[in-house]
Amino acid sequence: MKIGDCVVAWSKDEELRKMGASGGLVTSLLVGALETELVDEVIALRKISEFEGVPIRTSDTDEAIRSAGSLHAAPINLTKFAVRFFEEHPDGAIALPVKPCDCRGIIEQAKRRKIDMDRIYLIGLNCGGTMDPITTMEMLEKMYEMDPKKIVEEEILKGKLIFKTEEEEKAISIDEVEEAGYGRRESCRYCGINIPMMADLACGNWGAGEDETFVEILTEKGLRLMKSAVDHGLIETAPAPEKGIKIREKTNSVMENVAKTWYEKVFVPIEDRSERMKYYMDAMEDCIDCEACKYVCPVCSCDESKCIGFYDPMDSHKISIYHLIRLLHLADSCIGCGQCTDVCPAEIPLTILHKRVADRIQAKYDYIPGIDMKTPPFFEVE
Amino acid sequence: MKKIVCYGCNLGCGLYFGDVPYFRKNSPVNSGKICRFGMKIHRYEKVLPKVDGKNVELDDAIAAAAKKLADVKEMAFVSFGDVTCEEQLAFNKLAEAFESDVHTCIPRFIGANIEKIRQSKEIITFIDPYTSYPLILRHMLHAKKNGAKITSYYWKKLRIADESVILNPAEIDKIKSINFGDSLVITDLNPLNLDFSNEIIKSCNAENIVCLKPFLNSTGASLISDGEKSIYQIFEEIKEKKIKGLYLLESDLGIVPDDTLMAALDELEVLIVQQSMRNALSDRADIVLCGDRKFEGKGTVLNFEGRVLENEGGTEGIKILTDILKSVGEEINYDKMHAEVLSKLGINEIDEYIVPKYDIKYKQREAEIKNYEGDAHLVYAYNPFMWNNVIDRDFVEISPSLVESLNLHKDELLKMTSSKGSVAVKYKINNAMPDNIVLSPMKLPISTDIVTPVNFKEP
Ligand SMILES: Cc1cc2nc3c(=O)[nH]c(=O)nc-3n(C[C@H](O)[C@H](O)[C@H](O)COP(=O)(O)OP(=O)(O)OC[C@H]3O[C@@H](n4cnc5c(N)ncnc54)[C@H](O)[C@@H]3O)c2cc1C
Ligand code: SF4
Ligand code: SF4
Ligand code: SF4
Ligand code: SF4
């Protein structure tokens, strides 16, 4: 194995192989990283139900094993959990599974010295999107006529969203459920990065056979993770078949096109400047100042937040200074992860508002946040 | 991280708590979203056990409480419902052991649920969802997006309303003439406005009323406990010496706008408080018993819809009650309480995704809604911080023309005088405010009621 290789791999533990989303490779890597003391802790999502995953940080391998499997209806970004690890253990090391948006958040935090890239192992997961759990349960009742409590498995196959209970299996095309307002979160529909090429490994089921994971080895750290798991007898690997490589490439490009179409649909330009201003003022006026959008934002990193510090609730402006500062701060770093929209109690479409500003700025500076360690343009303002 | 329910109001917002709050996105009421209060639930100073002003071990405070309960007759027991059903039930047992009831100060009522708001075509609201019960806002916005017409009756214009009718304190009884038709009505039941909500509940079909409440488990507590005294009746009876001792479970009587009422507590032979937060009440109590923080009690919670929710946590509060009950020879424990709660609710297990059916008769109040005298009024804008005695916003809201007519300059304070005296406070100008109202998110020393007649002359 070497950097740049594509392999298929799976857990040697039969039970874990079945428990995992596609072969239990990622969980085996987490276990291997703990057992070989590459890391002090790992982060994963503990499954409570098909619609609930609780982020955990642990050094216990059993606990890591219990969190095998993919949760598509647990739209949680793990960046801030990694930040907290480094706050508590500045010299520690950690490994975690990362969707592209987790990985991008982590890289942006590393640029802001909140995360040490040499001590974090990023096991990338390909990502076709996550769903809001409550809306998904509603969709199951209304469109699938299935009881959400009975769901035992869920998967995406050939453009269809499939749910299974012990007794039955139903599939509806993703286009159809999304037209009806269900399916993936809005930000996932237009998210253009499906394979986390900025992580240490890119793992996924695209191009892999039954109960195996397709892995692209991307960095020295990624290679270390794979090798130590092999040496430790935890995983088995084989070269990825040509056919698998092609399927993965093709599926990725189909998904990229779907994302582009959604992007154009959502981000219809508002050409008129005063209309644009009106649109922002109107959208933000429902804000109830909870600050959740800042708290959850994976790229936001001030110790003493300017957005909160400068904001005076006695101000009567329609857009508060809080939002103006955030729009400015995030212009070069927003990764469009959707977390802010998800947590907003006033249902303000914050991700769209931020991306409308950020995309222009990022294009102007030819800068894409979270894909490499390039300095953010605003850091270079003199 | 534990799965908990926010105690800021009775909406039942679910979240996780490790050492800070985190979003529990599959929570049915709030999809994990929480308001400014929810984001700060953990920021409070814990109280320490105390007897007669001195810090003691908890066991000694428990022993002192048991002794006082045995000595002082005419004890009253109050729990607004900032505890789980299990703890409320344990408190009932304690009250029963001393031949008394537990008063929640909020009558029993369960009306319409969230789904009904979302499906509504016409909504009449008496609350400000941006301030009072913030996580209800998103459901109202959903209805509005689907074409619902929203009319508000409130102290200021509300942005969400298509039509805002400004309430005038001098003519509050005009709400009697509102034609509710089939509209969905959103109001609240809280210890300070019982006559107001009574008027609304009387005039509508119960199935059309969404009735919000201010404390973690107001609904559960009101189903479990039978006491019917209002907060004002309790003060009255203390003054009349009908109540000689008071045991308050996570219930701060200091929420009453008129803080001179609190002086009545000095008449008591004993004031026992069992709570977790240090505040003015714990400072003045004879015996302080400290339980789990409000969001840390293990057990069952009912939100305003009657939805049954689970709170993960400890049983410190129940343990205190268990220890006191031991002194009168009664044996209880968490498991017994939990089984009894489920059986009272008529369920076998907790399922947060369904709203059980209840058959509850609301008991109408005798009192009539009253108008307030005067031309200008100070009004409370209820919010979760207020119920928890935390000053989160230290200014009032007034209209631009009031600012102009008083010739106030930017950094000047607004001076107000009521029958109780004068204050000077910071103000924010808000176009949505009428000229005769000062809206305050915090308690001011000059207030006499939720609406206080004031004038702006120098005293
Ligand atoms: C939301 C999501 C969407 C995906 N979409 C695709 C796709 O379109 N194409 C593709 O090829 N592969 C996709 N994957 C990856 C794929 O499902 C498998 O995770 C991957 O093949 C590794 O399988 P495994 O058996 O080795 O992982 P496992 O051993 O099962 O380990 C998976 C790890 O991921 C963690 N995890 C579970 N859910 C999440 C989550 N929501 N966010 C962060 N971490 C999580 C688990 O806690 C566990 O540690 C997706 C994964 C997720 C989580
Ligand atoms: S934003 Fe992109 S990477 Fe993140 S969950 Fe959605 S699709 Fe996956
Ligand atoms: S602003 Fe919103 S979408 Fe952008 S990175 Fe932050 S949380 Fe994600
Ligand atoms: S999450 Fe929504 S309500 Fe809260 S501060 Fe952000 S925009 Fe305002
Ligand atoms: S205070 Fe009420 S609305 Fe706010 S998070 Fe808590 S329960 Fe929800």
Coordinates of N, CA, C and O and ligand atoms in Angstrom, one line a residue, chain A residues 19-28 30 44-46 67-72 74 76 78 97 99 102 125-130 203-206 213, ligand 1:
Chain A
M19 N -22.0 -5.2 11.2 CA -22.5 -4.0 11.9 C -22.1 -2.8 11.1 O -22.9 -1.8 11.1
G20 N -21.0 -2.7 10.5 CA -20.5 -1.5 9.8 C -21.4 -1.2 8.6 O -22.2 -2.0 8.1
A21 N -21.3 0.1 8.1 CA -22.1 0.5 7.0 C -21.7 -0.3 5.8 O -22.5 -0.7 5.0
S22 N -20.4 -0.5 5.6 CA -20.0 -1.3 4.4 C -18.7 -2.0 4.8 O -17.6 -1.6 4.3
G23 N -18.8 -2.9 5.6 CA -17.6 -3.7 5.9 C -16.9 -3.4 7.2 O -16.0 -4.1 7.6
G24 N -17.3 -2.3 7.9 CA -16.8 -2.0 9.2 C -15.3 -1.6 9.2 O -14.6 -1.6 10.2
L25 N -14.9 -1.1 8.0 CA -13.5 -0.7 7.9 C -13.1 0.5 8.8 O -12.2 0.5 9.5
V26 N -14.0 1.5 8.7 CA -13.8 2.7 9.4 C -13.7 2.5 10.9 O -12.8 3.0 11.6
T27 N -14.6 1.7 11.4 CA -14.6 1.4 12.9 C -13.3 0.6 13.2 O -12.7 0.9 14.2
S28 N -12.9 -0.3 12.3 CA -11.6 -1.0 12.6 C -10.4 -0.1 12.6 O -9.5 -0.3 13.4
L30 N -10.5 3.0 13.6 CA -10.6 3.8 14.9 C -10.1 2.9 16.0 O -9.3 3.3 16.8
A44 N -16.9 9.5 17.4 CA -17.8 8.8 16.6 C -19.3 9.1 16.9 O -19.5 9.9 17.9
L45 N -20.2 8.6 16.2 CA -21.6 8.8 16.6 C -22.2 7.5 17.1 O -22.2 6.5 16.5
R46 N -22.7 7.6 18.4 CA -23.3 6.5 19.0 C -24.7 6.4 18.5 O -25.5 7.4 18.6
S67 N -20.4 2.1 17.9 CA -20.9 3.2 17.0 C -20.6 2.9 15.5 O -20.7 3.9 14.7
A68 N -20.5 1.7 15.2 CA -20.3 1.3 13.7 C -21.6 1.6 13.0 O -22.7 1.6 13.6
G69 N -21.6 1.9 11.7 CA -22.8 2.1 10.9 C -22.9 3.5 10.5 O -22.4 4.4 11.2
S70 N -23.6 3.8 9.4 CA -23.8 5.2 8.9 C -25.2 5.7 9.3 O -26.1 5.0 9.1
L71 N -25.2 6.9 9.9 CA -26.5 7.4 10.2 C -26.7 8.6 9.3 O -26.1 9.7 9.4
H72 N -27.7 8.4 8.4 CA -27.9 9.5 7.4 C -28.9 10.5 7.9 O -28.9 11.6 7.4
A74 N -28.7 11.9 10.9 CA -28.1 12.5 12.1 C -27.1 13.6 11.6 O -25.9 13.4 11.5
I76 N -25.0 15.9 12.0 CA -24.2 16.6 13.0 C -22.8 16.9 12.4 O -22.3 16.0 11.8
L78 N -18.9 17.4 13.3 CA -18.1 17.0 14.4 C -16.9 17.9 14.7 O -16.2 17.7 15.6
P97 N -14.2 9.8 12.1 CA -14.7 9.7 10.7 C -15.2 11.1 10.3 O -15.8 11.8 11.2
K99 N -17.2 13.5 7.3 CA -17.8 13.8 6.0 C -17.1 14.9 5.4 O -16.3 15.6 6.2
D102 N -17.3 17.9 7.7 CA -16.6 17.9 8.9 C -15.1 18.2 8.7 O -14.5 19.0 9.4
L125 N -15.3 10.1 4.9 CA -16.5 9.3 4.4 C -17.0 10.1 3.2 O -17.3 11.3 3.3
N126 N -17.2 9.3 2.1 CA -17.9 10.0 1.0 C -19.2 10.4 1.5 O -19.8 9.7 2.4
C127 N -19.8 11.4 0.9 CA -21.1 11.8 1.5 C -22.1 12.3 0.4 O -21.8 13.2 -0.4
G128 N -23.2 11.6 0.3 CA -24.2 12.0 -0.6 C -25.3 12.9 0.1 O -26.2 13.3 -0.5
G129 N -25.1 13.1 1.4 CA -26.0 14.0 2.1 C -26.6 13.4 3.3 O -26.7 12.2 3.5
T130 N -27.1 14.3 4.2 CA -27.7 13.9 5.4 C -29.2 14.5 5.4 O -29.4 15.4 4.7
C203 N -13.2 7.1 2.3 CA -13.8 5.8 2.4 C -15.3 5.9 1.9 O -15.9 6.9 2.2
G204 N -15.8 4.8 1.3 CA -17.2 4.9 0.9 C -17.6 3.6 0.3 O -16.8 2.6 0.1
N205 N -18.9 3.5 0.0 CA -19.4 2.2 -0.6 C -19.4 2.3 -2.2 O -19.6 1.3 -2.8
W206 N -19.3 3.5 -2.7 CA -19.2 3.6 -4.2 C -18.1 2.8 -4.7 O -16.9 3.0 -4.3
T213 N -15.4 -1.7 2.0 CA -15.3 -0.3 1.8 C -14.2 0.0 0.7 O -13.2 -0.6 0.7
Ligands
LIG1 C1 -24.2 10.7 6.1 C2 -23.4 9.7 5.3 C3 -23.6 9.7 3.9 C4 -22.8 8.8 3.1 N1 -23.0 8.8 1.8 C5 -22.2 8.1 1.0 C6 -22.2 8.1 -0.4 O1 -23.1 8.8 -1.0 N2 -21.4 7.3 -1.1 C7 -20.4 6.5 -0.5 O2 -19.7 5.9 -1.2 N3 -20.3 6.5 0.8 C8 -21.2 7.2 1.6 N4 -21.1 7.2 2.9 C9 -20.0 6.3 3.5 C10 -20.5 4.9 3.8 O3 -21.9 5.0 4.2 C11 -19.7 4.3 4.9 O4 -19.7 5.1 6.0 C12 -18.3 4.0 4.5 O5 -18.4 3.2 3.3 C13 -17.5 3.3 5.6 O6 -18.2 2.1 5.9 P1 -17.6 1.3 7.1 O7 -18.4 0.0 7.2 O8 -16.2 1.1 6.9 O9 -17.9 2.3 8.3 P2 -18.3 1.9 9.8 O10 -17.3 0.9 10.3 O11 -19.7 1.5 9.8 O12 -18.0 3.3 10.5 C14 -18.7 4.4 10.2 C15 -18.3 5.5 11.2 O13 -19.0 6.7 10.8 C16 -19.6 7.3 11.9 N5 -20.8 8.0 11.4 C17 -22.1 7.4 11.3 N6 -22.9 8.4 10.8 C18 -22.2 9.5 10.8 C19 -22.5 10.8 10.4 N7 -23.8 11.2 10.0 N8 -21.6 11.8 10.5 C20 -20.3 11.5 10.9 N9 -19.9 10.2 11.2 C21 -20.9 9.3 11.2 C22 -19.9 6.1 12.8 O14 -20.0 6.5 14.2 C23 -18.7 5.2 12.6 O15 -17.6 5.6 13.4 C24 -21.9 8.0 3.7 C25 -21.7 8.0 5.1 C26 -22.5 8.9 5.9 C27 -22.3 8.9 7.4

